[in-house]
PDB file of C-alpha atoms in Angstrom:
ATOM      1  CA  MET A  30     -11.833 -21.780  -0.105  1.00 47.00           C
ATOM      2  CA  ASN A  31     -10.541 -25.284   0.185  1.00 45.00           C
ATOM      3  CA  THR A  32     -11.843 -28.007  -2.135  1.00 46.00           C
ATOM      4  CA  PRO A  33     -13.128 -30.618  -0.006  1.00 55.00           C
ATOM      5  CA  SER A  34      -9.831 -32.881  -0.608  1.00 75.00           C
ATOM      6  CA  THR A  35      -7.420 -30.065  -0.952  1.00 88.00           C
ATOM      7  CA  ARG A  36      -5.313 -28.097   1.679  1.00 92.00           C
ATOM      8  CA  ILE A  37      -3.037 -25.533   1.051  1.00 95.00           C
ATOM      9  CA  LEU A  38       0.025 -25.668   3.241  1.00 94.00           C
ATOM     10  CA  VAL A  39       2.365 -22.646   3.934  1.00 96.00           C
ATOM     11  CA  GLY A  40       5.475 -21.668   6.120  1.00 94.00           C
ATOM     12  CA  GLN A  41       8.205 -19.509   5.890  1.00 93.00           C
ATOM     13  CA  VAL A  42      11.932 -21.350   5.779  1.00 92.00           C
ATOM     14  CA  GLY A  43      14.594 -19.189   6.280  1.00 90.00           C
ATOM     15  CA  ARG A  44      14.230 -16.417   3.735  1.00 90.00           C
ATOM     16  CA  VAL A  45      11.783 -18.534   1.533  1.00 95.00           C
ATOM     17  CA  PHE A  46       7.968 -18.610   1.601  1.00 96.00           C
ATOM     18  CA  TRP A  47       7.163 -22.588   1.054  1.00 96.00           C
ATOM     19  CA  MET A  48       3.492 -23.220  -0.210  1.00 97.00           C
ATOM     20  CA  ARG A  49       2.428 -27.024  -0.763  1.00 96.00           C
ATOM     21  CA  VAL A  50      -0.418 -27.705  -2.676  1.00 97.00           C
ATOM     22  CA  ASP A  51      -2.052 -30.852  -1.268  1.00 96.00           C
ATOM     23  CA  GLY A  52      -4.623 -31.810  -3.822  1.00 96.00           C
ATOM     24  CA  LYS A  53      -5.896 -30.123  -6.898  1.00 97.00           C
ATOM     25  CA  GLY A  54      -4.855 -26.337  -7.646  1.00 97.00           C
ATOM     26  CA  THR A  55      -8.188 -24.765  -8.995  1.00 96.00           C
ATOM     27  CA  HIS A  56     -10.188 -21.717  -9.162  1.00 94.00           C
ATOM     28  CA  LEU A  57     -11.610 -22.641  -5.689  1.00 93.00           C
ATOM     29  CA  ASN A  58      -8.526 -22.322  -3.552  1.00 94.00           C
ATOM     30  CA  SER A  59      -6.394 -19.980  -5.852  1.00 95.00           C
ATOM     31  CA  LEU A  60      -7.782 -16.735  -4.251  1.00 94.00           C
ATOM     32  CA  GLN A  61      -6.557 -18.120  -1.114  1.00 94.00           C
ATOM     33  CA  ALA A  62      -2.859 -18.778  -2.450  1.00 95.00           C
ATOM     34  CA  ARG A  63      -2.860 -15.295  -3.874  1.00 96.00           C
ATOM     35  CA  ASN A  64      -3.938 -13.847  -0.636  1.00 94.00           C
ATOM     36  CA  ALA A  65      -0.873 -15.787   1.212  1.00 95.00           C
ATOM     37  CA  PHE A  66       1.682 -14.630  -1.559  1.00 96.00           C
ATOM     38  CA  GLN A  67       0.529 -11.422  -1.465  1.00 95.00           C
ATOM     39  CA  GLY A  68       0.719 -11.094   2.191  1.00 94.00           C
ATOM     40  CA  VAL A  69       4.271 -12.445   2.327  1.00 95.00           C
ATOM     41  CA  MET A  70       5.424 -10.387  -0.324  1.00 94.00           C
ATOM     42  CA  ALA A  71       3.935  -7.057   1.437  1.00 93.00           C
ATOM     43  CA  ARG A  72       6.170  -7.988   4.451  1.00 93.00           C
ATOM     44  CA  GLY A  73       9.465  -8.059   2.337  1.00 92.00           C
ATOM     45  CA  VAL A  74       9.748 -11.973   1.059  1.00 93.00           C
ATOM     46  CA  HIS A  75      10.844 -12.191  -2.349  1.00 92.00           C
ATOM     47  CA  ASP A  76      11.581 -15.976  -2.630  1.00 95.00           C
ATOM     48  CA  LEU A  77       8.667 -18.168  -3.151  1.00 97.00           C
ATOM     49  CA  VAL A  78       8.412 -21.786  -3.577  1.00 97.00           C
ATOM     50  CA  VAL A  79       5.191 -23.949  -4.623  1.00 98.00           C
ATOM     51  CA  ASP A  80       5.956 -27.306  -3.875  1.00 97.00           C
ATOM     52  CA  LEU A  81       3.490 -29.572  -6.410  1.00 97.00           C
ATOM     53  CA  GLU A  82       4.388 -32.667  -5.139  1.00 95.00           C
ATOM     54  CA  ARG A  83       0.869 -33.687  -3.601  1.00 95.00           C
ATOM     55  CA  CYS A  84      -1.038 -31.810  -6.728  1.00 97.00           C
ATOM     56  CA  PRO A  85      -2.161 -33.898  -9.535  1.00 97.00           C
ATOM     57  CA  MET A  86      -3.521 -30.894 -11.776  1.00 97.00           C
ATOM     58  CA  MET A  87      -4.036 -27.576 -11.878  1.00 97.00           C
ATOM     59  CA  ASP A  88      -6.829 -25.500 -13.696  1.00 97.00           C
ATOM     60  CA  SER A  89      -6.477 -22.108 -15.599  1.00 97.00           C
ATOM     61  CA  THR A  90      -7.273 -19.988 -12.600  1.00 97.00           C
ATOM     62  CA  PHE A  91      -4.814 -21.363 -10.508  1.00 97.00           C
ATOM     63  CA  LEU A  92      -1.824 -21.230 -13.050  1.00 98.00           C
ATOM     64  CA  GLY A  93      -2.936 -17.709 -13.987  1.00 97.00           C
ATOM     65  CA  MET A  94      -2.476 -16.767 -10.481  1.00 97.00           C
ATOM     66  CA  LEU A  95       0.786 -18.474 -10.360  1.00 97.00           C
ATOM     67  CA  THR A  96       1.658 -16.003 -13.521  1.00 97.00           C
ATOM     68  CA  GLY A  97       0.512 -13.031 -11.709  1.00 96.00           C
ATOM     69  CA  ALA A  98       2.554 -14.339  -8.492  1.00 96.00           C
ATOM     70  CA  ALA A  99       5.702 -14.758 -10.604  1.00 95.00           C
ATOM     71  CA  LEU A 100       5.349 -11.401 -12.344  1.00 94.00           C
ATOM     72  CA  SER A 101       5.163  -9.635  -9.350  1.00 93.00           C
ATOM     73  CA  VAL A 102       8.460 -10.868  -7.862  1.00 93.00           C
ATOM     74  CA  LYS A 103      10.120 -10.501 -11.192  1.00 89.00           C
ATOM     75  CA  LYS A 104       8.993  -6.583 -10.952  1.00 88.00           C
ATOM     76  CA  ASP A 105      10.348  -6.488  -7.375  1.00 79.00           C
ATOM     77  CA  ALA A 106      14.061  -4.678  -7.312  1.00 69.00           C
ATOM     78  CA  SER A 107      15.068  -7.354  -4.896  1.00 76.00           C
ATOM     79  CA  GLY A 108      15.154  -9.734  -7.577  1.00 82.00           C
ATOM     80  CA  GLY A 109      12.765 -12.594  -6.078  1.00 90.00           C
ATOM     81  CA  THR A 110      11.894 -15.610  -7.800  1.00 93.00           C
ATOM     82  CA  LEU A 111       8.762 -18.174  -7.839  1.00 96.00           C
ATOM     83  CA  SER A 112       9.703 -21.551  -7.916  1.00 97.00           C
ATOM     84  CA  ILE A 113       7.792 -24.713  -8.851  1.00 98.00           C
ATOM     85  CA  VAL A 114       9.345 -27.846  -7.171  1.00 97.00           C
ATOM     86  CA  ASN A 115       8.371 -31.641  -7.385  1.00 96.00           C
ATOM     87  CA  ALA A 116       5.744 -31.078 -10.190  1.00 97.00           C
ATOM     88  CA  ASN A 117       4.470 -34.181 -11.954  1.00 97.00           C
ATOM     89  CA  GLN A 118       4.720 -34.867 -15.919  1.00 97.00           C
ATOM     90  CA  ARG A 119       1.016 -33.576 -16.033  1.00 97.00           C
ATOM     91  CA  ASN A 120       2.230 -30.199 -14.387  1.00 98.00           C
ATOM     92  CA  ILE A 121       5.238 -29.824 -15.852  1.00 98.00           C
ATOM     93  CA  GLN A 122       3.295 -30.024 -19.341  1.00 97.00           C
ATOM     94  CA  LEU A 123       0.850 -27.430 -18.407  1.00 96.00           C
ATOM     95  CA  LEU A 124       3.502 -24.979 -17.034  1.00 97.00           C
ATOM     96  CA  THR A 125       5.719 -25.346 -20.238  1.00 97.00           C
ATOM     97  CA  SER A 126       2.906 -25.377 -22.978  1.00 96.00           C
ATOM     98  CA  LEU A 127       1.418 -22.180 -21.228  1.00 96.00           C
ATOM     99  CA  GLY A 128       5.007 -20.601 -21.119  1.00 95.00           C
ATOM    100  CA  LEU A 129       5.239 -20.123 -17.265  1.00 96.00           C
ATOM    101  CA  ASN A 130       8.633 -21.781 -17.643  1.00 95.00           C
ATOM    102  CA  HIS A 131      10.039 -18.398 -19.059  1.00 94.00           C
ATOM    103  CA  ILE A 132       8.693 -16.193 -15.911  1.00 94.00           C
ATOM    104  CA  LEU A 133       9.162 -18.563 -13.100  1.00 95.00           C
ATOM    105  CA  ASP A 134      11.690 -21.466 -12.067  1.00 95.00           C
ATOM    106  CA  LEU A 135      10.628 -24.720 -12.820  1.00 97.00           C
ATOM    107  CA  ASP A 136      12.907 -27.258 -10.995  1.00 96.00           C
ATOM    108  CA  VAL A 137      12.289 -30.593 -13.162  1.00 92.00           C
ATOM    109  CA  GLU A 138      15.743 -31.962 -11.522  1.00 90.00           C
ATOM    110  CA  GLY A 139      15.032 -31.540  -7.821  1.00 88.00           C
ATOM    111  CA  ARG A 140      18.055 -29.198  -7.597  1.00 89.00           C
ATOM    112  CA  LEU A 141      16.672 -25.810  -6.013  1.00 91.00           C
ATOM    113  CA  TRP A 142      15.870 -24.907  -2.369  1.00 91.00           C
ATOM    114  CA  ALA A 143      17.977 -28.326  -1.341  1.00 87.00           C
ATOM    115  CA  SER A 144      18.596 -27.162   2.104  1.00 87.00           C
ATOM    116  CA  GLU A 145      14.877 -25.953   2.777  1.00 91.00           C
ATOM    117  CA  ARG A 146      13.078 -29.007   1.266  1.00 87.00           C
ATOM    118  CA  ALA A 147      13.744 -31.002   4.329  1.00 82.00           C
ATOM    119  CA  GLN A 148      12.729 -28.039   6.877  1.00 89.00           C
ATOM    120  CA  ALA A 149       9.647 -27.342   4.825  1.00 88.00           C
ATOM    121  CA  ALA A 150       7.684 -30.411   6.056  1.00 80.00           C
ATOM    122  CA  ARG A 151       8.382 -29.228   9.942  1.00 83.00           C
ATOM    123  CA  ALA A 152       7.312 -25.492   8.839  1.00 86.00           C
ATOM    124  CA  LEU A 153       4.105 -25.975   7.075  1.00 89.00           C
ATOM    125  CA  LYS A 154       0.884 -25.002   8.298  1.00 88.00           C
ATOM    126  CA  ILE A 155      -2.632 -24.996   7.041  1.00 88.00           C
ATOM    127  CA  CYS A 156      -2.764 -21.548   5.005  1.00 85.00           C
ATOM    128  CA  GLU A 157      -5.457 -19.183   6.378  1.00 80.00           C
ATOM    129  CA  GLU A 158      -8.737 -19.578   4.297  1.00 80.00           C
ATOM    130  CA  ALA A 159     -10.076 -16.494   2.137  1.00 75.00           C
ATOM    131  CA  ALA A 160     -12.813 -14.970   3.506  1.00 77.00           C
ATOM    132  CA  ALA A 161     -15.759 -15.537   2.099  1.00 80.00           C
ATOM    133  CA  CYS A 162     -16.507 -13.199  -0.967  1.00 85.00           C
ATOM    134  CA  SER A 163     -19.213 -12.246  -3.235  1.00 88.00           C
ATOM    135  CA  LYS A 164     -19.597 -14.067  -6.793  1.00 90.00           C
ATOM    136  CA  GLU A 165     -18.703 -10.605  -8.151  1.00 92.00           C
ATOM    137  CA  VAL A 166     -15.054 -10.817  -6.476  1.00 90.00           C
ATOM    138  CA  GLN A 167     -14.890 -14.480  -7.402  1.00 92.00           C
ATOM    139  CA  THR A 168     -15.323 -14.056 -11.008  1.00 93.00           C
ATOM    140  CA  GLN A 169     -13.138 -10.605 -11.251  1.00 94.00           C
ATOM    141  CA  HIS A 170     -10.338 -13.051  -9.202  1.00 94.00           C
ATOM    142  CA  ILE A 171     -10.885 -15.643 -12.084  1.00 94.00           C
ATOM    143  CA  LEU A 172     -10.887 -12.969 -14.853  1.00 95.00           C
ATOM    144  CA  ASP A 173      -7.569 -11.402 -13.551  1.00 95.00           C
ATOM    145  CA  ALA A 174      -5.921 -14.879 -13.158  1.00 96.00           C
ATOM    146  CA  HIS A 175      -6.877 -15.385 -16.979  1.00 96.00           C
ATOM    147  CA  GLN A 176      -6.175 -12.068 -18.500  1.00 96.00           C
ATOM    148  CA  THR A 177      -2.766 -12.475 -16.803  1.00 95.00           C
ATOM    149  CA  LEU A 178      -2.201 -15.620 -18.205  1.00 95.00           C
ATOM    150  CA  SER A 179      -3.186 -14.673 -21.613  1.00 96.00           C
ATOM    151  CA  GLY A 180      -0.917 -11.530 -21.631  1.00 94.00           C
ATOM    152  CA  ILE A 181       2.300 -13.498 -21.725  1.00 95.00           C
ATOM    153  CA  SER A 182       2.048 -15.007 -25.019  1.00 94.00           C
ATOM    154  CA  ASP A 183       0.139 -14.805 -28.278  1.00 94.00           C
ATOM    155  CA  GLU A 184      -0.650 -18.287 -28.130  1.00 95.00           C
ATOM    156  CA  ASN A 185      -2.385 -17.918 -24.596  1.00 95.00           C
ATOM    157  CA  GLU A 186      -4.296 -15.091 -25.833  1.00 95.00           C
ATOM    158  CA  CYS A 187      -5.980 -17.135 -28.671  1.00 95.00           C
ATOM    159  CA  ARG A 188      -6.209 -20.381 -25.914  1.00 95.00           C
ATOM    160  CA  PHE A 189      -8.053 -17.915 -23.476  1.00 96.00           C
ATOM    161  CA  ARG A 190      -9.862 -15.290 -25.559  1.00 96.00           C
ATOM    162  CA  ASP A 191     -13.431 -16.757 -25.139  1.00 97.00           C
ATOM    163  CA  VAL A 192     -12.950 -17.429 -21.401  1.00 95.00           C
ATOM    164  CA  ILE A 193     -11.865 -13.830 -21.194  1.00 96.00           C
ATOM    165  CA  ASP A 194     -15.333 -12.756 -23.002  1.00 96.00           C
ATOM    166  CA  PHE A 195     -17.396 -14.957 -21.022  1.00 95.00           C
ATOM    167  CA  LEU A 196     -16.107 -13.666 -17.673  1.00 95.00           C
ATOM    168  CA  GLU A 197     -16.316  -9.921 -18.735  1.00 95.00           C
ATOM    169  CA  LYS A 198     -19.984 -10.694 -19.756  1.00 94.00           C
ATOM    170  CA  GLU A 199     -20.533 -12.428 -16.953  1.00 93.00           C
ATOM    171  CA  LEU A 200     -18.887  -9.693 -14.492  1.00 92.00           C
ATOM    172  CA  HIS A 201     -21.108  -6.928 -16.340  1.00 90.00           C
ATOM    173  CA  ALA A 202     -24.246  -8.628 -15.641  1.00 91.00           C
ATOM    174  CA  GLN A 203     -23.489  -9.366 -11.892  1.00 88.00           C
ATOM    175  CA  THR A 204     -22.464  -5.780 -11.832  1.00 86.00           C
ATOM    176  CA  ALA A 205     -25.716  -4.581 -13.411  1.00 84.00           C
ATOM    177  CA  SER A 206     -27.854  -6.784 -11.153  1.00 80.00           C
ATOM    178  CA  SER A 207     -25.950  -5.730  -8.017  1.00 71.00           C
ATOM    179  CA  PRO A 208     -28.184  -2.996  -5.773  1.00 67.00           C
ATOM    180  CA  VAL A 209     -26.148   0.346  -5.682  1.00 58.00           C
ATOM    181  CA  PRO A 210     -25.247   1.287  -2.280  1.00 57.00           C
ATOM    182  CA  ALA A 211     -27.004   4.377  -1.122  1.00 51.00           C
TER     183      ALA A 211
END
């Protein structure tokens, strides 16, 4: 689900899947972005670019989703990459302080994917909305994102421990209160 002022634009530019975040990258649109990444990776696309030129900030859920996508393409035998382009100083600081610059390509000089940059504007379309999901599914997604983010460094594990504990309790409470299917 997009926030009112955020759009996720996606498109194929040659062998590259290009995603532009127009607005804030948050827990409200990270499931949509994750689904888009999973869809193209399932079709064999292994080079992913996230364009943050119009993204003023990202929350930890969105950052965790990016971490998961970066780890997925790194694990792939085809040697794919997840590149971040056009990030502002705030987002660069977030990505580096959490150690994501060690698992994805953070292009601060504007050198990566030079020929694809011009083509991207013509190729992008609004990303398909994530299907409506239950509170449990959304909470599980947020928990997964934070666990992934905390798994890349001891610092992150300490930083997100309380959030993860809270989300685990929240998920347990949601699951306990859900009716059991007959």
